[in-house]
Tab-separated table of C-alpha atoms in Angstrom:
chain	number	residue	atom	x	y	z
E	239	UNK	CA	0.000	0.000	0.000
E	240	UNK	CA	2.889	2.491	1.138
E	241	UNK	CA	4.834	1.926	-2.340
E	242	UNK	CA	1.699	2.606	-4.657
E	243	UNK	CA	1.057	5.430	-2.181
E	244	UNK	CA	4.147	6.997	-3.262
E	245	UNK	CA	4.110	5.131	-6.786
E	246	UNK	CA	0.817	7.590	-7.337
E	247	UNK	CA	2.242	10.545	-6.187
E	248	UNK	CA	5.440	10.177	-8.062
E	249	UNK	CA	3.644	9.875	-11.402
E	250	UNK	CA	0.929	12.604	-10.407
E	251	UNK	CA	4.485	15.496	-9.978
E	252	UNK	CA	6.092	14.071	-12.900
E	253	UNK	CA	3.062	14.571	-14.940
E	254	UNK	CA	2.979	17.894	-13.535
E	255	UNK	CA	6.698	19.052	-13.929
E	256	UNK	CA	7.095	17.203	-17.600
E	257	UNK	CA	3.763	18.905	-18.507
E	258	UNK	CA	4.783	22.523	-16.892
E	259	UNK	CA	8.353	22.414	-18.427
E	260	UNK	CA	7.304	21.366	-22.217
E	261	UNK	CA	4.249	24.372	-21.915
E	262	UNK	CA	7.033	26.888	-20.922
E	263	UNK	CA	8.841	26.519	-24.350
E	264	UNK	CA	5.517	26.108	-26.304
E	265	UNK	CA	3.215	28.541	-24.495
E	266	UNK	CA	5.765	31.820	-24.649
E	267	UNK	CA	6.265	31.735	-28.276
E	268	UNK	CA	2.117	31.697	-28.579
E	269	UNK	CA	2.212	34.205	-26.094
E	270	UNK	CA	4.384	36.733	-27.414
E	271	UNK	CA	2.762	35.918	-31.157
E	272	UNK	CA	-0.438	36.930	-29.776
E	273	UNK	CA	0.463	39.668	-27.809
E	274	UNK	CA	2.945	41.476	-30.834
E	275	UNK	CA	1.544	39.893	-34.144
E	276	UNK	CA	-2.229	40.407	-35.863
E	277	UNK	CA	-3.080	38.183	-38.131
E	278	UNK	CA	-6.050	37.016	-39.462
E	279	UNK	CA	-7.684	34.767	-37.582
E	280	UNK	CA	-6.082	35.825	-34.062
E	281	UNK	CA	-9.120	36.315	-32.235
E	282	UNK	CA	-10.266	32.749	-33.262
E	283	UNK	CA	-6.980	31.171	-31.680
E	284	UNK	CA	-7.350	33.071	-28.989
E	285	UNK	CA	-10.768	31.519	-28.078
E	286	UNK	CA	-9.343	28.166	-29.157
E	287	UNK	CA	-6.128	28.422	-26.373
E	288	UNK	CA	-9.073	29.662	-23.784
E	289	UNK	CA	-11.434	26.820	-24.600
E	290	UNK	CA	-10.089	24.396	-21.780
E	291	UNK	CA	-11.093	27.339	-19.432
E	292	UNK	CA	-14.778	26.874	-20.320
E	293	UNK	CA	-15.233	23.764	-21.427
E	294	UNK	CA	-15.854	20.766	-19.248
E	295	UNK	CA	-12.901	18.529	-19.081
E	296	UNK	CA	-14.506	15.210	-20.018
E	297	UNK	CA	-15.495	16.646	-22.937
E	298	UNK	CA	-11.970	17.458	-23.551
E	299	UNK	CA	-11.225	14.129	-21.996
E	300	UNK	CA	-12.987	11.746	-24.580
E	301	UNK	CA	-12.404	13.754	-27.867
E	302	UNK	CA	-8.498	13.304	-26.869
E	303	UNK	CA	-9.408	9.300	-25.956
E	304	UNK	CA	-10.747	8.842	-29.395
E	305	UNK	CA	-7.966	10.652	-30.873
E	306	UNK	CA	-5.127	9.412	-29.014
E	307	UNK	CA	-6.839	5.948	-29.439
E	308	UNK	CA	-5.993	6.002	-33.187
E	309	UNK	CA	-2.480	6.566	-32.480
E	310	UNK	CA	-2.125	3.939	-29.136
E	311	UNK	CA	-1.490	6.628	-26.859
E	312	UNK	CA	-4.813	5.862	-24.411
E	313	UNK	CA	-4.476	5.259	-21.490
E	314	UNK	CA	-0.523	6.240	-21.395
E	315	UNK	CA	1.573	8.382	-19.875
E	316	UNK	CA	2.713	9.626	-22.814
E	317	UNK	CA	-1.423	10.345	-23.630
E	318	UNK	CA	-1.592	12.105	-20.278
E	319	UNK	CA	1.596	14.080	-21.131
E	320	UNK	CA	-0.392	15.153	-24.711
E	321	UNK	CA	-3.744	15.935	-23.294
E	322	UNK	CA	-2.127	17.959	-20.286
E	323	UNK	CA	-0.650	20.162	-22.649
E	324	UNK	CA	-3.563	20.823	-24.409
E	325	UNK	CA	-5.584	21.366	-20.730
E	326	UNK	CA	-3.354	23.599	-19.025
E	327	UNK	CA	-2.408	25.462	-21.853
E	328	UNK	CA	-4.369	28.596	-20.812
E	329	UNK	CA	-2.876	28.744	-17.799
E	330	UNK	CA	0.980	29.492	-19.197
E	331	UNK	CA	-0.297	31.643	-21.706
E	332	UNK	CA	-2.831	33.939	-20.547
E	333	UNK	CA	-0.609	35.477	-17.445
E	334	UNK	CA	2.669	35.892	-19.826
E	335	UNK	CA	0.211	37.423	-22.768
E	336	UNK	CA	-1.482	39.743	-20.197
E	337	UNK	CA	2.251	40.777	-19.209
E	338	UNK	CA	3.368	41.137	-22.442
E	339	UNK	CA	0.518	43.440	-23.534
E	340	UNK	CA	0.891	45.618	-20.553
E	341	UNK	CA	4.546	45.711	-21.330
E	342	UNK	CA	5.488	49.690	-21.954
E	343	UNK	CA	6.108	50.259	-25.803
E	344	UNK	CA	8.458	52.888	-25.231
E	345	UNK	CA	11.187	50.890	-23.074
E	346	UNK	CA	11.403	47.785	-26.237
E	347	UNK	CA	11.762	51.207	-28.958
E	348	UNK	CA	13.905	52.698	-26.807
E	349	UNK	CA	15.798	49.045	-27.097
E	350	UNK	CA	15.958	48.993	-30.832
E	351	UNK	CA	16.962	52.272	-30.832
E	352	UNK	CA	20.722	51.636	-29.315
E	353	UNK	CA	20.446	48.866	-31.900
E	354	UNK	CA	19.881	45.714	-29.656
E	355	UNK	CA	17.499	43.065	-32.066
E	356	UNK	CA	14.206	41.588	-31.025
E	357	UNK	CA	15.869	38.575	-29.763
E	358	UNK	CA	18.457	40.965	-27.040
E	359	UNK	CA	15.592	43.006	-26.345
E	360	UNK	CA	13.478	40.146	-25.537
E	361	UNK	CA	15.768	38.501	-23.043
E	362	UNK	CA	17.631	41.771	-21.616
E	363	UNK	CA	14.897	43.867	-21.440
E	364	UNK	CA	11.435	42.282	-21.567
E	365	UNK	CA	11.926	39.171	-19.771
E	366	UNK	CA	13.228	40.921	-16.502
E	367	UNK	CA	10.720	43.145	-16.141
E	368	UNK	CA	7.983	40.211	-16.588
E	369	UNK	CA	9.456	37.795	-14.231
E	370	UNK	CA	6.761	37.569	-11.904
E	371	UNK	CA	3.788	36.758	-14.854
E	372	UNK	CA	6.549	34.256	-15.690
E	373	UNK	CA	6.713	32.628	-12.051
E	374	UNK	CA	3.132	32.860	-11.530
E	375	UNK	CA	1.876	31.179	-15.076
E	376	UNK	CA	4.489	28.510	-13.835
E	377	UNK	CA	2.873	27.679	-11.088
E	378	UNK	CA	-0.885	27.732	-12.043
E	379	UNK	CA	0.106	25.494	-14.863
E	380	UNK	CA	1.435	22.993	-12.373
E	381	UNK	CA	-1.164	23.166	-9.722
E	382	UNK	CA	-3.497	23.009	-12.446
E	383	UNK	CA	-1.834	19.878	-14.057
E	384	UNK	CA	-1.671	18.100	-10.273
E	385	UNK	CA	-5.367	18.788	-9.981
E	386	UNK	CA	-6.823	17.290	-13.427
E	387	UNK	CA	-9.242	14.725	-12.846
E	388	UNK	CA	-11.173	14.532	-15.728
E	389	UNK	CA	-9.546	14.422	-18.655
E	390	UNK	CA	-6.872	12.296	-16.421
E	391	UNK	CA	-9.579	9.705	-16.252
E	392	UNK	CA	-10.658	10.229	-19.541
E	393	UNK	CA	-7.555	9.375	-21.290
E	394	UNK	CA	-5.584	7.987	-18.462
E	395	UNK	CA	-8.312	5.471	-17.200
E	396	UNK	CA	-6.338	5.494	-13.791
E	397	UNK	CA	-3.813	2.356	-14.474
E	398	UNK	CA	-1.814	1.569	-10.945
E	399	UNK	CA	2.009	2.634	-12.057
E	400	UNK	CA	1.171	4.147	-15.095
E	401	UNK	CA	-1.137	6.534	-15.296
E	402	UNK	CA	-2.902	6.857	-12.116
E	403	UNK	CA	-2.644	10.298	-10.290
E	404	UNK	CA	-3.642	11.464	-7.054
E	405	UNK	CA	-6.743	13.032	-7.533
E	406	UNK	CA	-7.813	9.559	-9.004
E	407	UNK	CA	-6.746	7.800	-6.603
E	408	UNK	CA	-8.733	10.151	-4.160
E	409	UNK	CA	-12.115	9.324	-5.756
E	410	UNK	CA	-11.738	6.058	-5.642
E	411	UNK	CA	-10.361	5.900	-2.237
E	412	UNK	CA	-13.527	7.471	-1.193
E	413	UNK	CA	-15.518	5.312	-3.334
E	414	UNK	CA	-14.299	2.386	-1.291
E	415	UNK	CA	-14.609	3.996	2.114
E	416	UNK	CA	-10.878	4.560	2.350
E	417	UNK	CA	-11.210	7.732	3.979
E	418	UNK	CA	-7.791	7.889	5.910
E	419	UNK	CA	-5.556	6.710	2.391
E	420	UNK	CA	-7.636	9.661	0.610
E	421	UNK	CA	-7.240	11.810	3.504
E	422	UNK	CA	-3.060	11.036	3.130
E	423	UNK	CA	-3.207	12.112	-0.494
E	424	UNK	CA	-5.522	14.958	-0.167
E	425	UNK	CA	-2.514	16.014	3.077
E	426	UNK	CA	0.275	15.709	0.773
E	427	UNK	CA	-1.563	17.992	-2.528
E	428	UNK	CA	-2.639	19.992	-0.288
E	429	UNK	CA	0.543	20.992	1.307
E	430	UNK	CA	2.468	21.094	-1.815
E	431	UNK	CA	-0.412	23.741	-3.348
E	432	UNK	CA	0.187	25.700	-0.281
E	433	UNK	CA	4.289	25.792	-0.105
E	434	UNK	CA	4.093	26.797	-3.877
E	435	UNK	CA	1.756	28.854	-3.885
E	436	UNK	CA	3.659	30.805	-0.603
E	437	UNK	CA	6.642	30.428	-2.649
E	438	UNK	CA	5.497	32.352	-5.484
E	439	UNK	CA	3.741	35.371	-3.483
E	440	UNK	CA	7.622	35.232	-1.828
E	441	UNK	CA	9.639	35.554	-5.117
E	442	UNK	CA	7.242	38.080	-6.247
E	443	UNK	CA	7.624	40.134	-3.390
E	444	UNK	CA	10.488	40.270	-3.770
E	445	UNK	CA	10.963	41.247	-7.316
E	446	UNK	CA	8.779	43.701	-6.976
E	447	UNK	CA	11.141	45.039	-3.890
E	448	UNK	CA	14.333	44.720	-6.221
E	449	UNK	CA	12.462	46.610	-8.994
């Protein structure tokens, strides 16, 4: 019991952290393209990257199971690793687009002007000053990926070792009357939301004291 305890919650932060880490590199690029490109059709992507917001996650869930199902990637981690992407999306985009928006014209001219490209200005002078969105769209996208349930289910279908996560095994914990094992891995998620989310108001305050 104590090894699929920890077996669960292993594979429930690794989801997390692989999902969190590949949305970094694909979420700022569709961040900064919406936020300093028009083109036709933006405010129709824009609705599709929101859409996981809105819509309810087994929906979500069994379109991916048939789709993923073609390709024998139901009901594995690899699936879980797809459909998180595509789930928690929003949440790495949205806070670096809002900050990127916001972002003072003048300062990225005035960065062009002593001749630094898009790419130096990006890093040197952008990316600093937008740390905190950064941080924070981190974080929701991993307490958001920790928390799935239903399109975990969905396309998971909560396979001991392989793709069973903690919320899961929650559910079905309670299902069977195991209040004290769900009560251990509602503890644990519980805990880790709160040190992260302390973590992050921490590092903000103080970039906003170094600023």
């Amino acid at each position: 019991m104590e090894s699929s305890f920890v077996e669960t919650l292993y594979i429930t932060f690794k989801l997390a952290f692989i999902t969190t880490v590949l949305l970094l590199f694909i979420g700022f690029p569709i961040a900064i393209l919406l936020a300093f490109k028009n083109f036709k059709l933006k405010t129709f992507f824009e609705a599709v990257i929101a859409l996981p917001l809105v819509l309810p996650p087994t929906v979500l869930g069994f379109y991916f199971l048939v789709l993923l199902g073609k390709i024998n990637l139901a009901f594995t981690f690899e699936g879980l690793v797809i459909a998180s992407i595509v789930y928690s999306l929003p949440f790495m985009v949205q806070p670096i687009h809002s900050a990127l928006i916001s972002f003072p014209k003048d300062l990225i001219e005035a960065s062009y002007t002593l001749g630094k490209s898009q790419i130096e200005t990006f890093f040197k002078v952008i990316a600093p000053n937008i740390k905190s969105s950064i941080i924070t769209a981190i974080v929701l996208t991993f307490a958001h990926t920790v928390g799935e349930f239903g399109v975990v289910l969905m396309v998971g279908g909560s396979i001991p070792g392989e793709t069973k996560v903690a919320s899961i095994a929650i559910y079905e914990e309670v299902e069977a009357l195991n209040y004290s094992l769900a009560n251990k891995y509602a503890l644990v998620l519980i805990i880790v939301s709160f040190i992260t989310i302390f973590l992050v108001y921490l590092l903000n305050k103080r970039i906003t004291e170094l600023k």
